[in-house]
Amino acid sequence: MTVSVDPTTSATANGPASATDSATGSGTGSASGAEVLRAHAEHAFADELAALGAQDDRPRPARWKLSPWAVATYLLGGTLPDGTVITPKYVGPRRIVEVAVTTLATDRALLLLGVPGTAKTWVSEHLAAAVSGDSTLLVQGTAGTPEEAIRYGWNYAQLLAHGPSRDALVPSPVMRAMSEGMTARVEELTRIPADVQDTLITILSEKTLPIPELGQEVQAVRGFNLIATANDRDRGVNDLSSALRRRFNTVVLPLPASADAEVDIVARRVDQLGRSLELPTGPEGFDEIRRVVTVFRELRDGVTTDGRTKVKSPSGTLSTAEAISVVTNGLALAAHFGDGVLRPGDVAAGILGAVVRDPAADRVIWQEYLEAVVRERDGWKDFYRACREVSA
């Protein structure tokens, strides 16, 4: 399984991946660290990174803050010789993390591939934080991402006043990473137009970024590498060209392998988010977490957990990240409009919203699942009634 336990995020993040933690960290602008809604990984987990750095006596690649072993420990968790506990940021097969970390120590870029909610962004952020100490050299891929976002732009006031010069050039996050020997990140690579994607080919193969306007180039210094993420279900705007794909080592992040693993991921992440948002969390809500995960897994897999009943799968992905969102929203409902205890009525509306994406087809699938599975399940009567009420 592969999911992330993130105390600060997105979600999409799957498993503890899509999440946010009650981090203390330094912010930017006028906000203090305590006021930042979501601290960057290097700030949220500064103590853990410092502890790893202090006890890490293994070889480190050029300009890496930690050794590959320490980076993997930071992501997967563990206890250091001095007793410092490193919390897991990602819950999944160790070999997946080891391959990802090792790739960054070579001259090949890393592509994290997976369905929505498998913690791709979360893993990308934490890898960059552990390797370079800075996860902010980020290009967000969209259908409108321009070539300048990957290469460089211009300060037009300087350009008009003095013509093309290095002072007028505005470096992209990728150019900065090349110049400083750091890790750049490109999110949702397949959403970027194909001609803009291919801007990366020369960067990744020649480790050079030409600046033809100045007759110059930027050569990557040792320590530079790039992590990209891509969604293999929603194929985005453009698939990767074979030329670009060859420049990456692809690591597939899977969904959690078992229900227990997914419940653990959701519970961890919800606890982190709950503390960050000052919501009451406790063992009382564990049954609802397991119920949400069970519903999502059965609809996702097309069969009940006992293997006896086949069910239809809706159009949505029903990822771990969505389960985290449903439970977190339920906690907010319980805190602000209930007695603080997570109950079936608090999660029913969130589940309906996650399952019914296509109002026509998905609503029929959900109603069939309610009547054929939920209605007959022992101990699920309150949940059934709550779902029927919000589905009416």
Coordinates of C-alpha atoms in Angstrom, one line a residue:
M1 CA 0.0 0.0 0.0
T2 CA 1.2 3.4 -0.3
V3 CA -0.2 6.3 1.3
S4 CA 1.1 9.2 3.2
V5 CA 0.7 10.3 6.7
D6 CA 1.0 14.1 6.3
P7 CA 0.5 16.4 9.1
T8 CA -0.1 19.3 6.7
T9 CA -2.0 19.1 3.5
S10 CA -3.7 18.2 0.4
A11 CA -5.6 15.7 -0.8
T12 CA -5.3 14.6 -2.3
A13 CA -3.2 13.1 -0.7
N14 CA -4.2 9.7 0.0
G15 CA -3.8 8.2 3.2
P16 CA -2.2 10.4 5.4
A17 CA -1.3 12.0 2.3
S18 CA -3.6 14.8 1.6
A19 CA -3.4 16.6 5.0
T20 CA -2.2 19.2 7.3
D21 CA -0.6 19.2 10.7
S22 CA -0.6 21.5 13.6
A23 CA 2.8 22.6 12.6
T24 CA 4.8 25.3 14.0
G25 CA 7.0 26.7 11.5
S26 CA 8.2 29.9 10.0
G27 CA 5.9 31.6 7.6
T28 CA 6.4 34.2 5.0
G29 CA 5.1 37.7 4.8
S30 CA 3.6 39.2 7.9
A31 CA 2.2 35.9 9.3
S32 CA 4.0 34.4 12.3
G33 CA 4.7 30.7 12.4
A34 CA 1.8 30.1 14.7
E35 CA -0.6 31.8 12.3
V36 CA 0.4 29.8 9.2
L37 CA -2.4 27.5 8.2
R38 CA -0.1 25.0 6.5
A39 CA 3.6 25.1 7.2
H40 CA 6.0 23.7 4.7
A41 CA 7.4 20.3 5.5
E42 CA 10.9 21.6 6.4
H43 CA 9.3 23.9 9.0
A44 CA 6.6 21.6 10.3
F45 CA 9.2 18.8 10.9
A46 CA 12.2 20.9 11.5
D47 CA 13.0 19.1 14.8
E48 CA 12.9 15.7 13.2
L49 CA 15.1 16.8 10.3
A50 CA 17.6 18.4 12.7
A51 CA 17.7 15.2 14.9
L52 CA 18.3 13.1 11.8
G53 CA 21.0 15.4 10.6
A54 CA 22.8 15.4 13.9
Q55 CA 22.9 11.6 14.1
D56 CA 23.3 10.8 10.4
D57 CA 26.9 9.7 9.8
R58 CA 26.3 8.0 6.5
P59 CA 27.6 9.3 3.1
R60 CA 25.6 12.1 1.7
P61 CA 25.4 13.0 -2.0
A62 CA 26.6 16.4 -3.0
R63 CA 24.5 19.2 -1.4
W64 CA 22.1 16.8 0.3
K65 CA 21.0 17.7 3.8
L66 CA 20.7 14.0 4.8
S67 CA 22.0 10.7 3.6
P68 CA 19.6 8.5 1.5
W69 CA 19.2 6.2 4.5
A70 CA 18.1 9.2 6.7
V71 CA 15.8 10.5 4.0
A72 CA 14.0 7.2 3.9
T73 CA 13.8 7.1 7.7
Y74 CA 12.3 10.6 7.7
L75 CA 9.6 9.4 5.3
L76 CA 8.9 6.0 6.8
G77 CA 9.5 6.8 10.5
G78 CA 11.6 5.1 13.1
T79 CA 13.4 5.6 16.4
L80 CA 16.9 7.1 16.4
P81 CA 19.7 5.9 18.8
D82 CA 19.1 8.8 21.1
G83 CA 15.4 7.9 21.4
T84 CA 14.1 10.6 19.1
V85 CA 10.9 9.3 17.4
I86 CA 10.6 10.1 13.7
T87 CA 6.9 10.0 12.8
P88 CA 6.0 8.3 9.5
K89 CA 5.1 10.7 6.7
Y90 CA 4.2 7.9 4.3
V91 CA 2.7 4.5 5.0
G92 CA 3.6 2.0 2.3
P93 CA 6.2 -0.5 1.1
R94 CA 9.7 0.5 2.2
R95 CA 11.1 -0.5 -1.2
I96 CA 9.0 2.1 -2.9
V97 CA 10.5 4.9 -0.8
E98 CA 14.1 3.4 -1.2
V99 CA 13.8 3.4 -5.0
A100 CA 12.5 7.0 -5.0
V101 CA 15.3 8.2 -2.8
T102 CA 17.9 6.3 -4.7
T103 CA 16.6 7.8 -8.0
L104 CA 17.2 11.3 -6.7
A105 CA 20.8 10.4 -5.9
T106 CA 21.4 9.5 -9.6
D107 CA 21.2 11.7 -12.7
R108 CA 17.6 10.6 -13.5
A109 CA 14.6 12.5 -12.5
L110 CA 11.8 11.0 -10.4
L111 CA 8.2 10.6 -11.6
L112 CA 5.6 9.7 -8.9
L113 CA 2.7 8.1 -10.6
G114 CA -0.6 7.0 -9.1
V115 CA -4.4 7.4 -8.9
P116 CA -5.7 10.5 -7.1
G117 CA -5.2 10.4 -3.3
T118 CA -2.1 8.2 -3.1
A119 CA 0.1 10.9 -1.5
K120 CA 2.1 11.9 -4.6
T121 CA 2.3 15.5 -3.7
W122 CA 2.9 14.8 0.0
V123 CA 5.7 12.4 -0.8
S124 CA 7.2 14.9 -3.3
E125 CA 7.2 17.7 -0.7
H126 CA 8.8 15.6 2.0
L127 CA 11.5 14.2 -0.3
A128 CA 12.4 17.7 -1.3
A129 CA 12.4 18.9 2.3
A130 CA 14.6 16.1 3.5
V131 CA 17.0 16.2 0.5
S132 CA 17.4 19.9 0.0
G133 CA 15.9 21.5 3.1
D134 CA 13.5 23.4 0.8
S135 CA 10.3 22.1 -0.7
T136 CA 9.1 25.4 -2.2
L137 CA 10.9 25.2 -5.6
L138 CA 7.6 24.2 -7.1
V139 CA 5.9 24.4 -10.6
Q140 CA 2.2 23.7 -10.4
G141 CA 1.0 22.1 -13.6
T142 CA -2.2 23.3 -15.2
A143 CA -3.5 23.5 -18.8
G144 CA -2.4 27.2 -18.7
T145 CA 1.2 26.6 -17.4
P146 CA 3.5 28.6 -19.7
E147 CA 7.0 27.8 -20.8
E148 CA 8.3 30.6 -18.6
A149 CA 7.2 28.7 -15.5
I150 CA 9.8 26.0 -16.2
R151 CA 12.5 28.1 -17.9
Y152 CA 12.6 31.7 -17.0
G153 CA 10.7 35.0 -17.4
W154 CA 11.5 38.7 -17.6
N155 CA 11.1 41.7 -15.4
Y156 CA 9.6 43.9 -18.1
A157 CA 10.4 47.2 -16.5
Q158 CA 14.1 46.2 -16.5
L159 CA 13.8 44.7 -20.0
L160 CA 12.3 47.9 -21.5
A161 CA 14.7 50.1 -19.6
H162 CA 18.0 48.3 -20.2
G163 CA 17.3 45.5 -22.6
P164 CA 17.9 41.7 -22.0
S165 CA 20.3 41.2 -19.1
R166 CA 20.8 38.8 -16.2
D167 CA 19.3 41.5 -14.0
A168 CA 16.1 41.5 -16.0
L169 CA 15.8 37.7 -16.0
V170 CA 13.4 36.1 -13.6
P171 CA 14.5 32.6 -12.9
S172 CA 11.9 29.8 -12.6
P173 CA 12.0 27.4 -9.6
V174 CA 13.6 24.8 -11.9
M175 CA 16.4 27.3 -12.9
R176 CA 17.0 28.1 -9.3
A177 CA 17.3 24.5 -8.4
M178 CA 19.8 24.0 -11.2
S179 CA 21.9 26.9 -10.1
E180 CA 21.8 26.0 -6.4
G181 CA 22.0 22.2 -6.7
M182 CA 18.6 21.6 -5.1
T183 CA 15.4 19.6 -5.8
A184 CA 12.7 21.1 -8.0
R185 CA 9.1 19.9 -8.0
V186 CA 6.6 19.8 -10.9
E187 CA 3.1 18.9 -9.9
E188 CA 0.5 17.4 -12.3
L189 CA 3.0 17.1 -15.1
T190 CA 0.5 15.6 -17.5
R191 CA -1.8 18.7 -17.2
I192 CA 0.9 20.8 -18.7
P193 CA 0.7 21.3 -22.5
A194 CA 2.9 19.0 -24.5
D195 CA 5.1 21.7 -25.9
V196 CA 5.7 23.1 -22.4
Q197 CA 6.4 19.6 -21.0
D198 CA 9.1 19.1 -23.6
T199 CA 11.0 22.1 -22.2
L200 CA 12.2 19.7 -19.6
I201 CA 13.9 17.3 -22.1
T202 CA 17.1 19.4 -22.5
I203 CA 17.1 20.2 -18.8
L204 CA 16.9 16.5 -17.8
S205 CA 19.1 15.1 -20.5
E206 CA 21.8 17.8 -20.9
K207 CA 21.5 19.3 -17.4
T208 CA 21.5 22.7 -19.2
L209 CA 19.0 25.5 -19.6
P210 CA 19.9 27.7 -22.6
I211 CA 19.2 31.5 -22.5
P212 CA 19.4 32.3 -26.2
E213 CA 18.4 36.0 -25.6
L214 CA 21.7 36.4 -23.7
G215 CA 23.8 33.9 -25.6
Q216 CA 24.3 32.1 -22.2
E217 CA 23.2 29.0 -20.4
V218 CA 22.7 27.7 -16.9
Q219 CA 24.3 24.4 -16.1
A220 CA 23.0 22.3 -13.3
V221 CA 25.4 21.9 -10.4
R222 CA 25.7 18.7 -8.5
G223 CA 22.8 18.1 -6.2
F224 CA 20.2 19.2 -8.7
N225 CA 17.3 16.9 -9.5
L226 CA 13.6 17.0 -10.2
I227 CA 10.5 15.3 -8.9
A228 CA 7.3 15.3 -11.0
T229 CA 3.9 13.9 -10.1
A230 CA 1.2 12.6 -12.5
N231 CA -2.2 11.1 -12.2
D232 CA -2.6 7.8 -14.0
R233 CA -6.4 7.8 -13.9
D234 CA -7.4 11.3 -14.9
R235 CA -4.9 11.4 -17.8
G236 CA -4.8 15.1 -17.8
V237 CA -4.4 17.4 -20.8
N238 CA -1.5 15.6 -22.4
D239 CA 0.3 12.3 -21.9
L240 CA 4.0 12.4 -21.7
S241 CA 6.0 12.0 -24.8
S242 CA 8.2 8.9 -25.0
A243 CA 11.2 11.2 -25.1
L244 CA 10.3 12.9 -21.9
R245 CA 9.2 9.7 -20.1
R246 CA 12.6 8.2 -20.8
R247 CA 14.2 10.9 -18.7
F248 CA 12.3 9.8 -15.6
N249 CA 12.5 6.8 -13.4
T250 CA 8.8 6.1 -12.6
V251 CA 7.7 5.0 -9.2
V252 CA 4.0 4.0 -8.8
L253 CA 2.3 4.8 -5.5
P254 CA -0.5 2.3 -4.9
L255 CA -3.6 2.6 -2.8
P256 CA -3.4 1.1 0.7
A257 CA -3.2 -2.7 0.5
S258 CA -5.5 -3.5 3.4
A259 CA -8.5 -2.0 5.2
D260 CA -6.5 -1.9 8.5
A261 CA -3.7 0.0 6.8
E262 CA -6.1 2.5 5.3
V263 CA -7.9 3.0 8.6
D264 CA -4.6 3.6 10.3
I265 CA -3.7 6.2 7.7
V266 CA -7.0 8.0 7.9
A267 CA -7.0 8.0 11.7
R268 CA -3.5 9.4 11.9
R269 CA -4.2 12.1 9.4
V270 CA -7.5 13.1 10.9
D271 CA -5.9 13.3 14.3
Q272 CA -3.2 15.6 12.9
L273 CA -5.8 17.8 11.0
G274 CA -8.1 17.8 14.0
R275 CA -5.3 19.2 16.3
S276 CA -4.3 21.7 13.6
L277 CA -7.9 23.0 13.3
E278 CA -8.6 22.7 17.0
L279 CA -11.3 20.1 16.6
P280 CA -12.0 17.5 19.3
T281 CA -10.6 14.1 18.3
G282 CA -10.6 10.9 20.3
P283 CA -11.3 7.2 20.2
E284 CA -15.0 7.7 20.1
G285 CA -14.8 8.4 16.3
F286 CA -12.7 5.4 15.4
D287 CA -15.8 3.3 14.5
E288 CA -16.9 5.9 12.1
I289 CA -13.5 6.1 10.5
R290 CA -13.5 2.4 9.9
R291 CA -17.1 2.6 8.5
V292 CA -16.1 5.3 6.0
V293 CA -13.0 3.4 4.9
T294 CA -15.1 0.2 4.5
V295 CA -17.7 2.0 2.4
F296 CA -15.0 3.5 0.2
R297 CA -13.1 0.3 -0.3
E298 CA -16.2 -1.8 -1.1
L299 CA -17.4 0.7 -3.7
R300 CA -13.9 1.1 -5.1
D301 CA -13.3 -2.7 -5.3
G302 CA -16.8 -3.6 -6.5
V303 CA -17.3 -6.2 -3.8
T304 CA -18.1 -6.3 -0.1
T305 CA -15.3 -7.1 2.4
D306 CA -16.6 -10.7 2.9
G307 CA -16.5 -11.3 -0.8
R308 CA -20.1 -12.4 -0.9
T309 CA -21.8 -9.5 -2.6
K310 CA -20.7 -7.7 -5.8
V311 CA -21.5 -4.0 -6.0
K312 CA -21.2 -1.4 -8.7
S313 CA -18.4 1.1 -8.6
P314 CA -19.3 4.8 -8.9
S315 CA -17.4 7.2 -11.2
G316 CA -15.3 8.9 -8.4
T317 CA -12.0 7.6 -7.2
L318 CA -13.0 7.3 -3.5
S319 CA -9.3 7.7 -2.5
T320 CA -7.9 7.7 1.0
A321 CA -7.5 11.4 0.7
E322 CA -11.2 11.8 0.2
A323 CA -11.9 9.5 3.2
I324 CA -9.7 11.9 5.3
S325 CA -11.7 14.8 4.0
V326 CA -15.0 13.2 4.8
V327 CA -14.0 12.3 8.4
T328 CA -12.5 15.8 9.0
N329 CA -15.6 17.5 7.8
G330 CA -17.6 15.2 10.0
L331 CA -15.5 16.2 13.0
A332 CA -16.2 19.8 12.2
L333 CA -19.9 19.2 12.1
A334 CA -19.7 17.3 15.4
A335 CA -17.7 20.1 17.0
H336 CA -19.8 23.0 15.9
F337 CA -23.3 21.6 15.6
G338 CA -23.1 18.5 17.8
D339 CA -21.7 17.2 21.1
G340 CA -18.1 16.8 19.7
V341 CA -18.5 13.0 19.2
L342 CA -18.3 11.8 15.6
R343 CA -21.5 10.0 14.7
P344 CA -23.0 8.5 11.5
G345 CA -25.0 11.6 10.8
D346 CA -21.8 13.7 10.7
V347 CA -20.2 11.6 7.9
A348 CA -23.2 10.7 5.9
A349 CA -23.4 13.9 3.8
G350 CA -19.7 13.8 3.1
I351 CA -19.9 10.2 1.9
L352 CA -22.8 11.1 -0.4
G353 CA -20.8 14.0 -1.9
A354 CA -17.8 11.8 -2.5
V355 CA -19.8 8.9 -4.0
V356 CA -22.3 10.8 -6.1
R357 CA -20.3 12.7 -8.7
D358 CA -22.5 11.9 -11.6
P359 CA -26.0 12.8 -10.3
A360 CA -27.8 10.2 -12.6
A361 CA -25.6 7.1 -12.6
D362 CA -23.9 7.4 -9.3
R363 CA -27.0 8.1 -7.3
V364 CA -28.5 4.8 -8.5
I365 CA -25.3 3.0 -7.5
W366 CA -25.4 4.5 -4.1
Q367 CA -29.0 3.7 -3.5
E368 CA -28.5 0.1 -4.5
Y369 CA -25.5 -0.2 -2.2
L370 CA -27.5 1.3 0.7
E371 CA -30.3 -1.1 0.3
A372 CA -28.4 -4.3 -0.6
V373 CA -25.4 -3.9 1.8
V374 CA -25.7 -1.2 4.4
R375 CA -29.3 -1.9 5.4
E376 CA -28.6 -5.6 6.1
R377 CA -25.3 -5.0 8.1
D378 CA -25.4 -5.5 11.8
G379 CA -24.6 -2.4 13.8
W380 CA -25.1 -0.1 10.8
K381 CA -28.8 0.9 11.4
D382 CA -28.0 4.5 12.5
F383 CA -25.6 4.9 9.6
Y384 CA -28.3 3.6 7.2
R385 CA -30.9 6.0 8.5
A386 CA -28.5 8.9 8.3
C387 CA -27.6 8.1 4.7
R388 CA -31.2 7.7 3.7
E389 CA -32.0 11.1 5.2
V390 CA -29.3 13.0 3.3
S391 CA -30.0 11.0 0.1
A392 CA -33.7 11.8 0.1

